[in-house]
Amino acid sequence: MNIQTVLIFIGLSFAYGQDRKITAKLNPGYNTYSTDITLVYVKCEGVSDTIHQIWDFTRHMPTVIFAVASVNSTLNVTWTDNAPKDLIMSEEPTYSFATAIDKIYEYDDLDDNGHIDPKFPQKPYPLDKIVWHLNESLLTDKEAMVHVYGMLNGRHGRREIINIKLDLIPFKDYAVDLPHLIHTANSTLFDISLVNLTTSKEYNASRYAIHLLLVSTDPETDTMHYTMRKSLDDEHTPGVFEIIEIKSPSLFEKGEGGYLQFRPVAYLQSTRGVASSTIARVSAFSRTSLPRYSTLKLFYSNLNTDLLVQDMFVSFGEAGDGYYKQHNYTAWSFTIGYGTPPIESFSFFVIMIISIGLGVPVVLALSGITYVLLRRYRHNNNRTRFTNED
Amino acid sequence: MESLEASGSMRLNQEVATSWCHPANRVHRFIALILMCFLCFGSYFCYDTPGALADNFKDDSHLNTSQFALLYSIYSWPNVILCFIGGYLIDRCFGVRLGTIIYMTIVFIGAVVFAFGVYINAYWVMILGRFIFGIGGESLQVAVNNYVVLWFNGKELNMVFGLQLSFSRFGSTVNFWVMEPIYRWVANYYGGYEKLGVALFIASMTCLGSLICGLILGWMDHRAERILGRQEEQSKDEPFHILDVLHFKPVFWLVSVICVAYYLAIFPFIALGKLFFERKFDYVPQDANTVNSMVYLLSAALSPFFGILIDKTGRNVTWVILSIITTIGSHFLMAFTFVNPYVGVISLGISYSLLASGLWPLVAMIVPESQLGTAFGICQAVQNLGLATVIIFAGMIVDKYGYLMLEMFFLGCLFVSLIAGVLIYIVDSANNGILNLSPSKREALKKTSVRTDETANLLEHAESSDQEEPDAGGAGGAGGEGGAVSGVTSSEPSPRDPAQAHSDRIRSRYIAQLLPATNIPDRP
């Protein structure tokens, strides 16, 4: 009977764990194979809705689009030569959220505090010419993952590489790599690393920042919300207690919508660890518009809805760390998702230690007290017999 | 004064109340107490110099964190074996006086070698210096514990232990206060790693001061031994073999479990605490250091008072359990809440001081005095084994699983010590709660159960208790029997002159024997 209960429990939790059925396709509708063209379409079918995800690298800007529609909705991609011509949904999505990296900024951090400040010299490096090469991909019903890399326009004759890895799993789990962010069926892990970039000669305190676009089908006058909360649990991201969430207005107001979630931590070496970690800092939002010739433009121009477009910087580093050139490497992760951001819970191990740790002494103390009382009781009986003579 | 001493101990004995020169006089013993306090000051001061100058070690000597951590860990490694042997050597070879002076000299040499290593910026010399320093450090503590027991026993013992511990901690705290100013002052005259080396040379002078205290105390003790006739006592010591540790009572091993497990939740916490406070509670480094040093500071301030408290109330086991529980509470606060860390650290400091005041005297109550050096040595050896490995292990936990897991690890250690504490209470209650008596009951029991030297054969006690212990702990029937027996022994008249038993050393012996005495069953 016990085994049955356990089996039912496992079955239930498994069924619960597998939140969505995922189907991933690389370059759907495109017939020629090329490692230079990467567009992944992931259909995540849930019980009450379907999330359509587009991960696009064909139009230079790494872009992730989430579109939520009814269960039976579909999305079709048509192609020109080597880029999508149109992204057609079978119905108007009920909600959509997207992010894209349009530029990398180099800035001279004269205050040496890691923040990107408009008062200091800075140079934008648009990614509009970068070609993304597919390095690795895994597209099954258990996981959808692509890893692409691009050369930053071959500047300076150095191999200046930007690596990007996108990963989706159909259940809730922690990412394999630090900072071990929480994946869910509703969120995709976005991991970017800036490797071996050349720093400008005229900047002594050169750092790099990522410029992110955030798009959501919310009123144009509204704004994204930055929230930082503290967690007691740094088990998965050692030494980092903060969790940052960028919430779309609909999530902030109605409790369901698009979000970015991440820990304010970046890594300065490819072997990630506490020793090689640094701080990731988020700037304020500013309003902007969709870039021309972008996949974002392509997708959202088809929709008849309000559109909120904002941008923000994410910069890296802390005082006295020797700037970007010290390690020539910066890696940062975030998850982009729909619904409500997942919250971390204490691991089984933590709960086990506490219950054993508190349980055993209490049981011991109770049995000890019982034993001693019993013994005293007998002892007194014996003693009465002996001392009666006095 | 010399002629006065030469005129014989009988006459001096009559002058107890009037002459401060007499070793039994309060003032005289107070001076000895101060010297004992300063004896450990130097070694504690120098132990934490790397911590106080951590930034400078990284900037001037270019040590990375793991190299820096090794400076602390290397201190503990030799002590795993040596403070056990150190205690044994005090018991068997050197005696407490020579032993103290030898260990203090080693500590001084270690501090100087370490400073020299920093001065010439040779990492292996620094490590060598810390290693030598470690060889002397903990053994010295064993020696000083022996001094304390020798000079202050009975009711004062707890208080003096507390005061001595307090002064040791004060050494650490003072180190944190003064090393930075010293370093800045030295920086006016030297540059680079040389200024760090010179600052450490100055720090090592505290060890020279402690060495001088050791020499004076040695002379005082020599004189006291002659006047009080302690020499005879020592020559009467029972034959002792190192294998006798096998016959230590199970309660002793439970106490050493607490010695290891509890301290694992304190020292590595302080070692890694600074970053914890910075990261979890957003403290700036300076404030983080202040929070972190609260444990030492409180322990320095409170230990004597807790010593007095425990002297007055007795019930050491209860206090120990209580302080373990409050320590668990403090770690819970810091692990599972964002409550101001001062709350957690202050209650940690209070609990830690209370535990130290209650726990160490337990060893003196359990173990016969002639084995006391070895017993303290074992306690500290296992404690060092724990610390040496765990400081490294704790660092790995932080790197891999974060501070919450580190706190979980500390809580795990505390749970182990809580279990040990509860077990001590149970085992002790089964033996009529000798360890947990109030002072008045302790006094009463001592008077009624005084035994002759013939029956005080410690080996016999140990062996018989070895047989008795499992019975008493396991079966209820044997316990009742034991209780009846102790009832009989307590009604026996004392065969010995109470006045003769009044010397501190003898008193301590009786305390040490209280526990075995009740355990000797007249088995049918």
PDB file of C-alpha atoms in Angstrom, chain B residues 39-193:
ATOM      1  CA  LEU B  39      50.458  34.075  29.323  1.00  0.00           C
ATOM      2  CA  CYS B  40      47.942  33.445  26.567  1.00  0.00           C
ATOM      3  CA  PHE B  41      47.535  37.066  25.517  1.00  0.00           C
ATOM      4  CA  GLY B  42      50.509  37.028  23.169  1.00  0.00           C
ATOM      5  CA  SER B  43      49.589  33.850  21.354  1.00  0.00           C
ATOM      6  CA  TYR B  44      45.973  34.925  20.820  1.00  0.00           C
ATOM      7  CA  PHE B  45      47.106  38.367  19.727  1.00  0.00           C
ATOM      8  CA  CYS B  46      49.438  36.919  17.116  1.00  0.00           C
ATOM      9  CA  TYR B  47      47.008  34.203  16.029  1.00  0.00           C
ATOM     10  CA  ASP B  48      44.685  36.790  14.511  1.00  0.00           C
ATOM     11  CA  THR B  49      47.237  39.188  13.029  1.00  0.00           C
ATOM     12  CA  PRO B  50      46.640  37.855   9.471  1.00  0.00           C
ATOM     13  CA  GLY B  51      42.918  38.414   9.937  1.00  0.00           C
ATOM     14  CA  ALA B  52      43.416  41.973  11.119  1.00  0.00           C
ATOM     15  CA  LEU B  53      45.677  42.721   8.159  1.00  0.00           C
ATOM     16  CA  ALA B  54      43.895  40.562   5.584  1.00  0.00           C
ATOM     17  CA  ASP B  55      43.751  43.286   2.920  1.00  0.00           C
ATOM     18  CA  ASN B  56      47.401  44.103   3.386  1.00  0.00           C
ATOM     19  CA  PHE B  57      48.368  40.474   3.025  1.00  0.00           C
ATOM     20  CA  LYS B  58      46.669  40.461  -0.332  1.00  0.00           C
ATOM     21  CA  ASP B  59      48.010  43.814  -1.488  1.00  0.00           C
ATOM     22  CA  ASP B  60      51.534  43.753  -0.053  1.00  0.00           C
ATOM     23  CA  SER B  61      52.353  40.047  -0.117  1.00  0.00           C
ATOM     24  CA  HIS B  62      50.059  39.223  -3.038  1.00  0.00           C
ATOM     25  CA  LEU B  63      48.564  36.195  -1.351  1.00  0.00           C
ATOM     26  CA  ASN B  64      45.400  34.816  -2.861  1.00  0.00           C
ATOM     27  CA  THR B  65      42.532  33.737  -0.643  1.00  0.00           C
ATOM     28  CA  SER B  66      43.417  30.064  -0.464  1.00  0.00           C
ATOM     29  CA  GLN B  67      47.015  30.858   0.456  1.00  0.00           C
ATOM     30  CA  PHE B  68      45.705  33.225   3.073  1.00  0.00           C
ATOM     31  CA  ALA B  69      43.305  30.622   4.461  1.00  0.00           C
ATOM     32  CA  LEU B  70      46.161  28.154   4.695  1.00  0.00           C
ATOM     33  CA  LEU B  71      47.884  30.524   7.133  1.00  0.00           C
ATOM     34  CA  TYR B  72      45.041  29.770   9.527  1.00  0.00           C
ATOM     35  CA  SER B  73      44.620  26.124   8.716  1.00  0.00           C
ATOM     36  CA  ILE B  74      48.316  25.312   9.099  1.00  0.00           C
ATOM     37  CA  TYR B  75      48.094  26.490  12.692  1.00  0.00           C
ATOM     38  CA  SER B  76      45.629  23.734  13.548  1.00  0.00           C
ATOM     39  CA  TRP B  77      47.317  20.817  11.816  1.00  0.00           C
ATOM     40  CA  PRO B  78      50.306  20.247  14.160  1.00  0.00           C
ATOM     41  CA  ASN B  79      48.000  20.623  17.119  1.00  0.00           C
ATOM     42  CA  VAL B  80      45.951  17.626  16.131  1.00  0.00           C
ATOM     43  CA  ILE B  81      48.770  15.472  17.492  1.00  0.00           C
ATOM     44  CA  LEU B  82      50.943  17.891  19.377  1.00  0.00           C
ATOM     45  CA  CYS B  83      48.613  19.347  21.932  1.00  0.00           C
ATOM     46  CA  PHE B  84      47.786  15.820  22.962  1.00  0.00           C
ATOM     47  CA  ILE B  85      51.483  15.015  23.306  1.00  0.00           C
ATOM     48  CA  GLY B  86      51.982  18.473  24.734  1.00  0.00           C
ATOM     49  CA  GLY B  87      49.562  17.700  27.531  1.00  0.00           C
ATOM     50  CA  TYR B  88      51.175  14.316  28.050  1.00  0.00           C
ATOM     51  CA  LEU B  89      54.635  15.879  28.222  1.00  0.00           C
ATOM     52  CA  ILE B  90      53.435  18.309  30.867  1.00  0.00           C
ATOM     53  CA  ASP B  91      52.059  15.415  32.885  1.00  0.00           C
ATOM     54  CA  ARG B  92      55.082  13.151  32.543  1.00  0.00           C
ATOM     55  CA  CYS B  93      58.242  15.015  31.524  1.00  0.00           C
ATOM     56  CA  PHE B  94      58.449  18.766  31.817  1.00  0.00           C
ATOM     57  CA  GLY B  95      55.994  19.519  34.518  1.00  0.00           C
ATOM     58  CA  VAL B  96      53.788  22.516  34.128  1.00  0.00           C
ATOM     59  CA  ARG B  97      56.489  25.159  34.696  1.00  0.00           C
ATOM     60  CA  LEU B  98      59.111  24.046  32.218  1.00  0.00           C
ATOM     61  CA  GLY B  99      56.394  23.031  29.765  1.00  0.00           C
ATOM     62  CA  THR B 100      54.840  26.488  29.788  1.00  0.00           C
ATOM     63  CA  ILE B 101      58.192  28.168  29.230  1.00  0.00           C
ATOM     64  CA  ILE B 102      59.134  25.789  26.402  1.00  0.00           C
ATOM     65  CA  TYR B 103      55.799  26.220  24.611  1.00  0.00           C
ATOM     66  CA  MET B 104      55.841  29.975  25.062  1.00  0.00           C
ATOM     67  CA  THR B 105      59.331  30.098  23.554  1.00  0.00           C
ATOM     68  CA  ILE B 106      58.127  28.078  20.560  1.00  0.00           C
ATOM     69  CA  VAL B 107      55.189  30.448  20.106  1.00  0.00           C
ATOM     70  CA  PHE B 108      57.531  33.429  20.218  1.00  0.00           C
ATOM     71  CA  ILE B 109      59.916  31.859  17.700  1.00  0.00           C
ATOM     72  CA  GLY B 110      56.977  31.011  15.417  1.00  0.00           C
ATOM     73  CA  ALA B 111      55.680  34.584  15.511  1.00  0.00           C
ATOM     74  CA  VAL B 112      59.147  35.932  14.699  1.00  0.00           C
ATOM     75  CA  VAL B 113      59.696  33.445  11.851  1.00  0.00           C
ATOM     76  CA  PHE B 114      56.292  34.339  10.433  1.00  0.00           C
ATOM     77  CA  ALA B 115      57.102  38.046  10.569  1.00  0.00           C
ATOM     78  CA  PHE B 116      60.472  37.320   8.954  1.00  0.00           C
ATOM     79  CA  GLY B 117      58.756  35.340   6.194  1.00  0.00           C
ATOM     80  CA  VAL B 118      56.513  38.290   5.476  1.00  0.00           C
ATOM     81  CA  TYR B 119      59.481  40.661   5.673  1.00  0.00           C
ATOM     82  CA  ILE B 120      61.383  38.783   2.965  1.00  0.00           C
ATOM     83  CA  ASN B 121      58.090  37.897   1.202  1.00  0.00           C
ATOM     84  CA  ALA B 122      58.761  34.163   1.157  1.00  0.00           C
ATOM     85  CA  TYR B 123      55.485  32.287   1.409  1.00  0.00           C
ATOM     86  CA  TRP B 124      57.033  29.034   2.597  1.00  0.00           C
ATOM     87  CA  VAL B 125      58.746  30.859   5.478  1.00  0.00           C
ATOM     88  CA  MET B 126      55.384  32.385   6.465  1.00  0.00           C
ATOM     89  CA  ILE B 127      53.811  28.932   6.455  1.00  0.00           C
ATOM     90  CA  LEU B 128      56.762  27.558   8.421  1.00  0.00           C
ATOM     91  CA  GLY B 129      56.345  30.381  10.928  1.00  0.00           C
ATOM     92  CA  ARG B 130      52.621  29.722  11.359  1.00  0.00           C
ATOM     93  CA  PHE B 131      53.395  26.010  11.699  1.00  0.00           C
ATOM     94  CA  ILE B 132      55.944  26.621  14.483  1.00  0.00           C
ATOM     95  CA  PHE B 133      53.524  29.080  16.049  1.00  0.00           C
ATOM     96  CA  GLY B 134      50.846  26.393  15.941  1.00  0.00           C
ATOM     97  CA  ILE B 135      53.136  23.826  17.542  1.00  0.00           C
ATOM     98  CA  GLY B 136      53.428  26.033  20.601  1.00  0.00           C
ATOM     99  CA  GLY B 137      50.044  27.726  20.597  1.00  0.00           C
ATOM    100  CA  GLU B 138      47.554  25.116  21.679  1.00  0.00           C
ATOM    101  CA  SER B 139      50.022  23.198  23.854  1.00  0.00           C
ATOM    102  CA  LEU B 140      50.518  26.446  25.683  1.00  0.00           C
ATOM    103  CA  GLN B 141      46.789  26.606  26.316  1.00  0.00           C
ATOM    104  CA  VAL B 142      46.943  23.113  27.807  1.00  0.00           C
ATOM    105  CA  ALA B 143      49.774  24.202  30.062  1.00  0.00           C
ATOM    106  CA  VAL B 144      47.905  27.294  31.197  1.00  0.00           C
ATOM    107  CA  ASN B 145      44.764  25.249  31.876  1.00  0.00           C
ATOM    108  CA  ASN B 146      46.930  23.065  34.095  1.00  0.00           C
ATOM    109  CA  TYR B 147      48.243  26.121  35.933  1.00  0.00           C
ATOM    110  CA  VAL B 148      44.705  27.298  36.501  1.00  0.00           C
ATOM    111  CA  VAL B 149      43.624  23.975  37.941  1.00  0.00           C
ATOM    112  CA  LEU B 150      46.772  23.824  40.058  1.00  0.00           C
ATOM    113  CA  TRP B 151      46.326  27.274  41.580  1.00  0.00           C
ATOM    114  CA  PHE B 152      42.604  27.698  41.608  1.00  0.00           C
ATOM    115  CA  ASN B 153      40.401  24.825  42.305  1.00  0.00           C
ATOM    116  CA  GLY B 154      37.050  24.225  43.830  1.00  0.00           C
ATOM    117  CA  LYS B 155      34.651  27.117  43.747  1.00  0.00           C
ATOM    118  CA  GLU B 156      36.978  29.566  41.997  1.00  0.00           C
ATOM    119  CA  LEU B 157      37.812  27.241  39.149  1.00  0.00           C
ATOM    120  CA  ASN B 158      34.929  28.215  36.887  1.00  0.00           C
ATOM    121  CA  MET B 159      35.469  31.899  37.452  1.00  0.00           C
ATOM    122  CA  VAL B 160      39.189  31.704  36.769  1.00  0.00           C
ATOM    123  CA  PHE B 161      38.684  29.640  33.640  1.00  0.00           C
ATOM    124  CA  GLY B 162      36.253  32.289  32.463  1.00  0.00           C
ATOM    125  CA  LEU B 163      38.617  35.133  33.252  1.00  0.00           C
ATOM    126  CA  GLN B 164      41.513  33.424  31.559  1.00  0.00           C
ATOM    127  CA  LEU B 165      39.462  32.705  28.449  1.00  0.00           C
ATOM    128  CA  SER B 166      38.191  36.245  28.504  1.00  0.00           C
ATOM    129  CA  PHE B 167      41.705  37.601  28.477  1.00  0.00           C
ATOM    130  CA  SER B 168      42.674  35.340  25.606  1.00  0.00           C
ATOM    131  CA  ARG B 169      39.745  36.659  23.574  1.00  0.00           C
ATOM    132  CA  PHE B 170      40.664  40.141  24.629  1.00  0.00           C
ATOM    133  CA  GLY B 171      44.020  39.491  22.976  1.00  0.00           C
ATOM    134  CA  SER B 172      42.243  38.777  19.680  1.00  0.00           C
ATOM    135  CA  THR B 173      40.068  41.857  20.010  1.00  0.00           C
ATOM    136  CA  VAL B 174      42.974  44.149  20.883  1.00  0.00           C
ATOM    137  CA  ASN B 175      44.793  42.741  17.889  1.00  0.00           C
ATOM    138  CA  PHE B 176      41.927  43.822  15.638  1.00  0.00           C
ATOM    139  CA  TRP B 177      41.971  47.256  17.205  1.00  0.00           C
ATOM    140  CA  VAL B 178      45.687  48.038  17.117  1.00  0.00           C
ATOM    141  CA  MET B 179      47.225  46.237  14.160  1.00  0.00           C
ATOM    142  CA  GLU B 180      45.862  48.632  11.565  1.00  0.00           C
ATOM    143  CA  PRO B 181      47.223  51.751  13.361  1.00  0.00           C
ATOM    144  CA  ILE B 182      50.552  49.971  13.908  1.00  0.00           C
ATOM    145  CA  TYR B 183      50.657  49.088  10.233  1.00  0.00           C
ATOM    146  CA  ARG B 184      49.918  52.664   9.219  1.00  0.00           C
ATOM    147  CA  TRP B 185      52.600  53.943  11.559  1.00  0.00           C
ATOM    148  CA  VAL B 186      55.167  51.481  10.195  1.00  0.00           C
ATOM    149  CA  ALA B 187      54.162  52.529   6.677  1.00  0.00           C
ATOM    150  CA  ASN B 188      55.812  55.901   7.382  1.00  0.00           C
ATOM    151  CA  TYR B 189      59.204  54.238   7.486  1.00  0.00           C
ATOM    152  CA  TYR B 190      58.932  51.157   5.290  1.00  0.00           C
ATOM    153  CA  GLY B 191      57.253  50.222   2.029  1.00  0.00           C
ATOM    154  CA  GLY B 192      55.754  47.170   0.323  1.00  0.00           C
ATOM    155  CA  TYR B 193      55.801  43.851   2.100  1.00  0.00           C
TER     156      TYR B 193
END
